[in-house]
Short mmCIF file of C-alpha atoms and ligand atoms in Angstrom, two decimals:
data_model
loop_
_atom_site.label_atom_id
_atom_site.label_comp_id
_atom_site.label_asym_id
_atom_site.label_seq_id
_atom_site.Cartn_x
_atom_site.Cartn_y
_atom_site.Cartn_z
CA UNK Q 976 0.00 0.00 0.00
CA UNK Q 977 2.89 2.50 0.70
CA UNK Q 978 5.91 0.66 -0.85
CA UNK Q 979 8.47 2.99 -1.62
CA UNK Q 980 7.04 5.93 -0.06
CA UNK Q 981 8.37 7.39 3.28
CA UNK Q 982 6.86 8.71 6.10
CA UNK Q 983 8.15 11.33 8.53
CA UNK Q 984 6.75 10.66 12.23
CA UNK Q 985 7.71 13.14 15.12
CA UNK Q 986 7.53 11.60 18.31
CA UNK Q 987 7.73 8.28 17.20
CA UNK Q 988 9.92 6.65 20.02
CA UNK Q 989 6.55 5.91 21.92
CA UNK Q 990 3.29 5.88 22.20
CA UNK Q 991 0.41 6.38 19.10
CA UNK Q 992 3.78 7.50 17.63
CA UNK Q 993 5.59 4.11 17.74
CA UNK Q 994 2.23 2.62 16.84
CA UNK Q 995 2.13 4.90 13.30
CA UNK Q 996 5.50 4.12 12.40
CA UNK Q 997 5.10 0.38 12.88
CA UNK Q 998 1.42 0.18 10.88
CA UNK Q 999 3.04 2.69 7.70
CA UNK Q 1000 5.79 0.29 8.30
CA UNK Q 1001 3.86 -3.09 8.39
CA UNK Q 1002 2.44 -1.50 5.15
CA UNK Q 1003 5.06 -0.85 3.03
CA UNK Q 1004 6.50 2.85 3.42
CA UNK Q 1005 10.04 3.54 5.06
CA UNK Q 1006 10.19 5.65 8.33
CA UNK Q 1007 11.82 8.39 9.57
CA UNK Q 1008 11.15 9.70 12.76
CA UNK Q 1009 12.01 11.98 15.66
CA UNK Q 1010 12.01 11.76 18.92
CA UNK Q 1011 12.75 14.41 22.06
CA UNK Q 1012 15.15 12.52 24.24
CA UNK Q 1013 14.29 9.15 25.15
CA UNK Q 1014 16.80 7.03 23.00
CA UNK Q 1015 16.34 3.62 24.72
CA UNK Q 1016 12.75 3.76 23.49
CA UNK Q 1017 13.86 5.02 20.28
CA UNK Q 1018 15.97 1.87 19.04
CA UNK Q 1019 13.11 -0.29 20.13
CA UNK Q 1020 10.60 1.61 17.74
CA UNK Q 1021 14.13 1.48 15.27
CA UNK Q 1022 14.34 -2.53 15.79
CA UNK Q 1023 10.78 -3.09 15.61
CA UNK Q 1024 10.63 -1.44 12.34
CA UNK Q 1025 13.69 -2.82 11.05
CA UNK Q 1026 12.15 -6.34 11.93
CA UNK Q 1027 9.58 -5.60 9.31
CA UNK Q 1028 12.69 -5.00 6.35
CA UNK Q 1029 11.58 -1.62 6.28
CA UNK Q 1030 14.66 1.47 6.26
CA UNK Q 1031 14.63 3.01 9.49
CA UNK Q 1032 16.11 5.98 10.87
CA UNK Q 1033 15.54 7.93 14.31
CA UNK Q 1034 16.18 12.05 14.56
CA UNK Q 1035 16.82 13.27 18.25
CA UNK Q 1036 15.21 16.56 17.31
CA UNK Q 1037 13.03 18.62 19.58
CA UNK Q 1038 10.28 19.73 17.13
CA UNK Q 1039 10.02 23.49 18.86
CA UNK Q 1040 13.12 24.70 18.24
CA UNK Q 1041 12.34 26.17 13.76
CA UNK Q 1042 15.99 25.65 13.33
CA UNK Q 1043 16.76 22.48 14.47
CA UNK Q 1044 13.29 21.10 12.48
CA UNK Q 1045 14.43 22.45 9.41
CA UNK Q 1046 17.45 21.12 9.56
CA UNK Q 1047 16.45 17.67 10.12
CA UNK Q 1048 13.61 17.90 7.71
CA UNK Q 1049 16.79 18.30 5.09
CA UNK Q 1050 18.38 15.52 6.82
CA UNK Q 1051 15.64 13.26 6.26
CA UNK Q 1052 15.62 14.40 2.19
CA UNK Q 1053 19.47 13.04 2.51
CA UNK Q 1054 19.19 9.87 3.80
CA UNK Q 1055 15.72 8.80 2.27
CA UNK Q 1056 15.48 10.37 -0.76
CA UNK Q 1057 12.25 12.44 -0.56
CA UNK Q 1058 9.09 12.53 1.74
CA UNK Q 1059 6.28 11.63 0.49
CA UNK Q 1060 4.02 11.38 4.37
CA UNK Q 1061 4.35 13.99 7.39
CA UNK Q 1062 2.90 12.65 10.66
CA UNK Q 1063 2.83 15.36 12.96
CA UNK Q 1064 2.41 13.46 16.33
CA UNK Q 1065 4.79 14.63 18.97
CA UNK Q 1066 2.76 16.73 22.13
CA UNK Q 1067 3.26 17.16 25.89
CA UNK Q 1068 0.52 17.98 28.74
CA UNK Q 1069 1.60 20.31 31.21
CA UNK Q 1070 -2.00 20.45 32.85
CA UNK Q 1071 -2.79 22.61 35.48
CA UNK Q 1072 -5.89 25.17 36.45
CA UNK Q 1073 -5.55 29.13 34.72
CA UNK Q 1074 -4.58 30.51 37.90
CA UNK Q 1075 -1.84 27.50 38.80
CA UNK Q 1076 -0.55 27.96 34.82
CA UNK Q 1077 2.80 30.01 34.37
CA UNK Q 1078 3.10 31.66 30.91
CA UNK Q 1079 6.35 29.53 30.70
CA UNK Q 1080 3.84 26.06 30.54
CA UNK Q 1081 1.54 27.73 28.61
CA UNK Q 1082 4.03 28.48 26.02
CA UNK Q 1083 6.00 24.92 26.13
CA UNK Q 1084 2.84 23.11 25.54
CA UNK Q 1085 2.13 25.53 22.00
CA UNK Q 1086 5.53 25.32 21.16
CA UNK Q 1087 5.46 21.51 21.46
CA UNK Q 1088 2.66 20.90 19.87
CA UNK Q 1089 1.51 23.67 17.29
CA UNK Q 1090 4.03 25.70 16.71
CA UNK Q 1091 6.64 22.19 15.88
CA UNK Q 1092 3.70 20.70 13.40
CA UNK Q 1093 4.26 24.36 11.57
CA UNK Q 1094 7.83 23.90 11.13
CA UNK Q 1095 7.75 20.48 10.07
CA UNK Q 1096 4.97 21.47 7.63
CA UNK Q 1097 7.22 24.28 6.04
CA UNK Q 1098 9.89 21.85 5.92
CA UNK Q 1099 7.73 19.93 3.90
CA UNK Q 1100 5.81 22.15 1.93
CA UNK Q 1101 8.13 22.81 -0.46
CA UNK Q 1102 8.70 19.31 -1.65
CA UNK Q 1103 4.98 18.39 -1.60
CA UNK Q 1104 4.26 21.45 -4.11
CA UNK Q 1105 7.03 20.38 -5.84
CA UNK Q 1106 6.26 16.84 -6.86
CA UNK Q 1107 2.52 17.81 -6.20
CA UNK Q 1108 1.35 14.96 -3.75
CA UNK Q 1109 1.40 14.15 -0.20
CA UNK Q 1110 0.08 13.73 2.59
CA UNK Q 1111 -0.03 15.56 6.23
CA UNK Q 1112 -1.68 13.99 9.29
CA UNK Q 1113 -1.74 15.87 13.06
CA UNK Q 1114 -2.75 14.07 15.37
CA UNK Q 1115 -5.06 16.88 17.51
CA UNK Q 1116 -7.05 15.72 20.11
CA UNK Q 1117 -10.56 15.68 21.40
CA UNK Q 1118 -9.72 18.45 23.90
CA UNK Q 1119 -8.81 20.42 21.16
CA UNK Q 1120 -12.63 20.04 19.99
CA UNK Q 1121 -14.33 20.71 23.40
CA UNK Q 1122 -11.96 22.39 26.09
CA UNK Q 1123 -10.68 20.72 28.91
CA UNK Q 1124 -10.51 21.93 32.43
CA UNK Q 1125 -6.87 22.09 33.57
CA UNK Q 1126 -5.59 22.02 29.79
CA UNK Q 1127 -6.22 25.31 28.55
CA UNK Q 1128 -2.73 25.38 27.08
CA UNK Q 1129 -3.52 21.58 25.69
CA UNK Q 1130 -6.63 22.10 24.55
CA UNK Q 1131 -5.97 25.51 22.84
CA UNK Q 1132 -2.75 23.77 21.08
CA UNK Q 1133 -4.77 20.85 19.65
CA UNK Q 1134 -7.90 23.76 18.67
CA UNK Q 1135 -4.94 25.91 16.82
CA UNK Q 1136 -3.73 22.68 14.96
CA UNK Q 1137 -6.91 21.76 14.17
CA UNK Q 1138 -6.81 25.52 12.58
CA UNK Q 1139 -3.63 24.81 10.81
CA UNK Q 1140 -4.93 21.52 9.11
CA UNK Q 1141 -7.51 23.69 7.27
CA UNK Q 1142 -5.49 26.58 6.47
CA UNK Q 1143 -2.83 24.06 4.83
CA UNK Q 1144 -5.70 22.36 3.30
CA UNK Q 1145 -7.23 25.06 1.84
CA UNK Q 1146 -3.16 26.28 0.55
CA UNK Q 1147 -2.48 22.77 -0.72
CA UNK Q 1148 -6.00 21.01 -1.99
CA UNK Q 1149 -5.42 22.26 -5.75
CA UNK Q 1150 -1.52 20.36 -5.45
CA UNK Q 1151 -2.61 17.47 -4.54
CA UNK Q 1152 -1.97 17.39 -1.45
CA UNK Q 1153 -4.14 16.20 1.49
CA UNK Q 1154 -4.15 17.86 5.71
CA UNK Q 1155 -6.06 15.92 8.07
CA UNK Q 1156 -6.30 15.85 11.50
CA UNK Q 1157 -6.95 12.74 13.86
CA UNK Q 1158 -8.29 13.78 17.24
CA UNK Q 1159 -8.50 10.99 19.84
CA UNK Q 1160 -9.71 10.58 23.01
CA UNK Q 1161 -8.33 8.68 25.92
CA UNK Q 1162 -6.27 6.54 24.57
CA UNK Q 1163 -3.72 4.22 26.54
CA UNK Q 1164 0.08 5.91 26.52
CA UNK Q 1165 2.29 7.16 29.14
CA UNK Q 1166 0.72 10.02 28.52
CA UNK Q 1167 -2.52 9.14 30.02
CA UNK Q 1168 -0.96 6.28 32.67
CA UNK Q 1169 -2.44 8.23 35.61
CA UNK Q 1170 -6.12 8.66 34.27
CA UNK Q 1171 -7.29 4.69 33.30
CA UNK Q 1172 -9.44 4.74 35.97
CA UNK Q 1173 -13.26 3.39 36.37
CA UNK Q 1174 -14.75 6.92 36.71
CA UNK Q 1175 -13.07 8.04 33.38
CA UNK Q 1176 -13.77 4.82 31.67
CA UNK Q 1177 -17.37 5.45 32.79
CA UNK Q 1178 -17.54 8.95 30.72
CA UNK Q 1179 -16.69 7.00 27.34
CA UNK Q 1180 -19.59 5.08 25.51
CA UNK Q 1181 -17.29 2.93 24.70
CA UNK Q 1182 -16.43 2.14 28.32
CA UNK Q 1183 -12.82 1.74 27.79
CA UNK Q 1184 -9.61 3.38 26.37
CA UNK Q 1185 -8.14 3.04 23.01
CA UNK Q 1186 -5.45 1.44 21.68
CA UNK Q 1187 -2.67 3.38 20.32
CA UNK Q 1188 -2.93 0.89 17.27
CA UNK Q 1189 -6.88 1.81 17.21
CA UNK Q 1190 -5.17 5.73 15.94
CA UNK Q 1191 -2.70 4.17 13.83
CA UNK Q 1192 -5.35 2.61 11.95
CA UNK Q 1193 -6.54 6.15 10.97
CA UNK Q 1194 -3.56 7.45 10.23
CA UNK Q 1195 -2.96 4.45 7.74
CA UNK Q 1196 -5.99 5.43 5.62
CA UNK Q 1197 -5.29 9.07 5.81
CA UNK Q 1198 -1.35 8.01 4.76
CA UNK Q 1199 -2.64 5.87 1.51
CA UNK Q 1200 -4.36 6.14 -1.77
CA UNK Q 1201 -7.64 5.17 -0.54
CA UNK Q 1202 -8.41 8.65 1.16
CA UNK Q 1203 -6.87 10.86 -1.77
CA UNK Q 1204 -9.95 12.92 -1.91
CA UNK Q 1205 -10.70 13.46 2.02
CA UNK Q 1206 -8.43 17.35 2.87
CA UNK Q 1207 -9.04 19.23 5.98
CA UNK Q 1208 -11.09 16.76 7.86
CA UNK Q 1209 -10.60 15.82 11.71
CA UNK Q 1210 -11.75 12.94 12.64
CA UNK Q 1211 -12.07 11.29 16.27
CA UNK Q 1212 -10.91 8.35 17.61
CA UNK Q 1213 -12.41 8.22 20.83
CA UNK Q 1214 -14.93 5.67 21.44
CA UNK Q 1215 -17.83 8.46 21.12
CA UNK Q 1216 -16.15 10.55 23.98
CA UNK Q 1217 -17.11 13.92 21.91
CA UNK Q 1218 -19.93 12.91 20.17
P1 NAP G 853 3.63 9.97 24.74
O1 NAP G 853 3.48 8.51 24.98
O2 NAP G 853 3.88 10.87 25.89
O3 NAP G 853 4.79 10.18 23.63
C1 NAP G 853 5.13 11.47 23.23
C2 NAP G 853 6.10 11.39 22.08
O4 NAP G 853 6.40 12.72 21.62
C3 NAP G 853 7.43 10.76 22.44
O5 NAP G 853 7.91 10.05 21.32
C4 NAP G 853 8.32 11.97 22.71
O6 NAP G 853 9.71 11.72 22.54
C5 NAP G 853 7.81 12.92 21.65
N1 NAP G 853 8.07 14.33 21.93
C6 NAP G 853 7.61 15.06 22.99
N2 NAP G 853 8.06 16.32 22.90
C7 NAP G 853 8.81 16.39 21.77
C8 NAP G 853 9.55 17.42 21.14
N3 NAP G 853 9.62 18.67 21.66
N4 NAP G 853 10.22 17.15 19.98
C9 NAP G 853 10.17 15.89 19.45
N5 NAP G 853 9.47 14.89 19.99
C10 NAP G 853 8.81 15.12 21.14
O7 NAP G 853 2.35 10.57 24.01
P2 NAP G 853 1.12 9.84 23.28
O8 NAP G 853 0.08 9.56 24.28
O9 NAP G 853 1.62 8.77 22.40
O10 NAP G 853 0.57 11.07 22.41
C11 NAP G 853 0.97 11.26 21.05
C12 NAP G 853 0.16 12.41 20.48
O11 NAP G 853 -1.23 12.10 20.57
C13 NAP G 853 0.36 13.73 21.23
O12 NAP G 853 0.33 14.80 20.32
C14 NAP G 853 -0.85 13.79 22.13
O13 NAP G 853 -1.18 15.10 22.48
C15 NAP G 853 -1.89 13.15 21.25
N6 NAP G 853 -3.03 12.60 21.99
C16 NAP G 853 -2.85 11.61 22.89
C17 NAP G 853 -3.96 11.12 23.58
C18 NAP G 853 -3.83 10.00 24.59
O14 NAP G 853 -4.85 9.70 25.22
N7 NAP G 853 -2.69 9.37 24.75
C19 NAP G 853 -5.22 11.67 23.35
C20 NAP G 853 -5.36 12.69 22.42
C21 NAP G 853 -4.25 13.15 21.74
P3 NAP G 853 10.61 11.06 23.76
O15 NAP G 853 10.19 9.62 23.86
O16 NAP G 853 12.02 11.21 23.29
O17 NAP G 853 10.28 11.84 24.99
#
């Protein structure tokens, strides 16, 4: 389905991250990803992948810093060849009330996670105008859709990406190339260790949390052929959390 095609993946050392890389993987396409600091987990996403005769390279690259994501996004163009699929995946929570929230945490949790899927996509950009196809995927979030309490940083990083998705969209629809966002809900990472709980589980029609592997099933559709004419969409993953 994506032989010969590779996909870029921030923030794939863990996670729905690891999960992407190894389903684009399991289907074909070559991955490059990056990761913030966490190397150990890195080479196992970098083994598992490699298990699947796939190339496989990992970027320590922290996604917020416009320099350093420019730089790798030509580093990627080096060693691969070309991009052809941008997964921008890689987020933090730094969750606290308004009054508790220090500029400083509202700003690392933007930087993190909007402002890096902006650099990445004007790392991109130019190459997917230029051989007019391609594909970008954020992964946003339900709290991005309805507000959270405690994540006003979170939640108004996942709205603005949601934001960005269309505006790229709407710049890149008549070059053939596709934005989408994914936005899940609870779904079981490190990231959300602390919360798998009955009372939360209770909230979800679904009555449990998803599987990383549950997203990575999205963002294989939105990666291939089969959703060429779907741009600027979001669609949840979240057991009809934010229905
Ligand atoms: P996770 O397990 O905490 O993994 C986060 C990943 O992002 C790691 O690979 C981490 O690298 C990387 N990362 C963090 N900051 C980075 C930076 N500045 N530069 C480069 N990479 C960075 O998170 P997850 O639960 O898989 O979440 C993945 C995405 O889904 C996030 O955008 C999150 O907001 C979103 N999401 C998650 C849920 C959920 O329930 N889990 C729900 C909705 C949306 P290291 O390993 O090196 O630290």
């Amino acid at each position: 389905m994506l032989k010969g095609k590779t996909a870029v993946v921030t923030g794939g050392s863990r996670g729905i991250g690891r999960a992407i890389c190894l389903k684009l993987a399991e289907h074909g396409a070559d991955i490059a990803f990056l990761y913030a600091g966490n190397t150990e987990k890195a080479e196992e996403t970098v083994k598992a992948v490699e298990a699947m005769g796939r190339k496989v390279r990992a970027y320590r690259c922290n996604v917020a810093d416009a320099e350093a994501a420019a730089a790798t996004v030509k580093e990627i163009v080096t060693d691969f060849g070309g991009i052809h699929i941008l997964v921008n995946n890689a987020g933090i929570t730094k969750d606290k009330l308004v009054p508790m929230m220090k500029a400083a945490e509202f700003d690392a949790v933007v930087d993190t996670n909007l402002k890096g899927a902006f650099y990445m996509i004007k790392g991109v950009y130019p190459l997917f105008l230029k051989q007019k196809s391609g594909k970008i995927i954020n992964i946003s979030s339900v709290s991005g859709l309805t507000g959270n309490p405690g994540q006003a940083n979170y939640s108004a990083s996942k709205a603005g990406l949601i934001g960005l998705t269309k505006a790229v969209a709407k710049e890149l629809a008549g070059r053939g190339v596709c934005c989408n966002a994914i936005a899940p809900g609870f779904i079981a990472t490190e990231m959300t260790e602390d919360l798998e709980n009955a009372a939360v589980k209770e909230a979800i029609p679904m009555k449990r949390f998803g599987k990383a592997e549950e997203v990575a099933n999205l963002a294989l559709f939105l990666a291939a052929a089969h959703s060429d004419y779907i741009t600027g969409e979001v669609i949840r993953v979240d057991g009809g959390l934010a229905m």
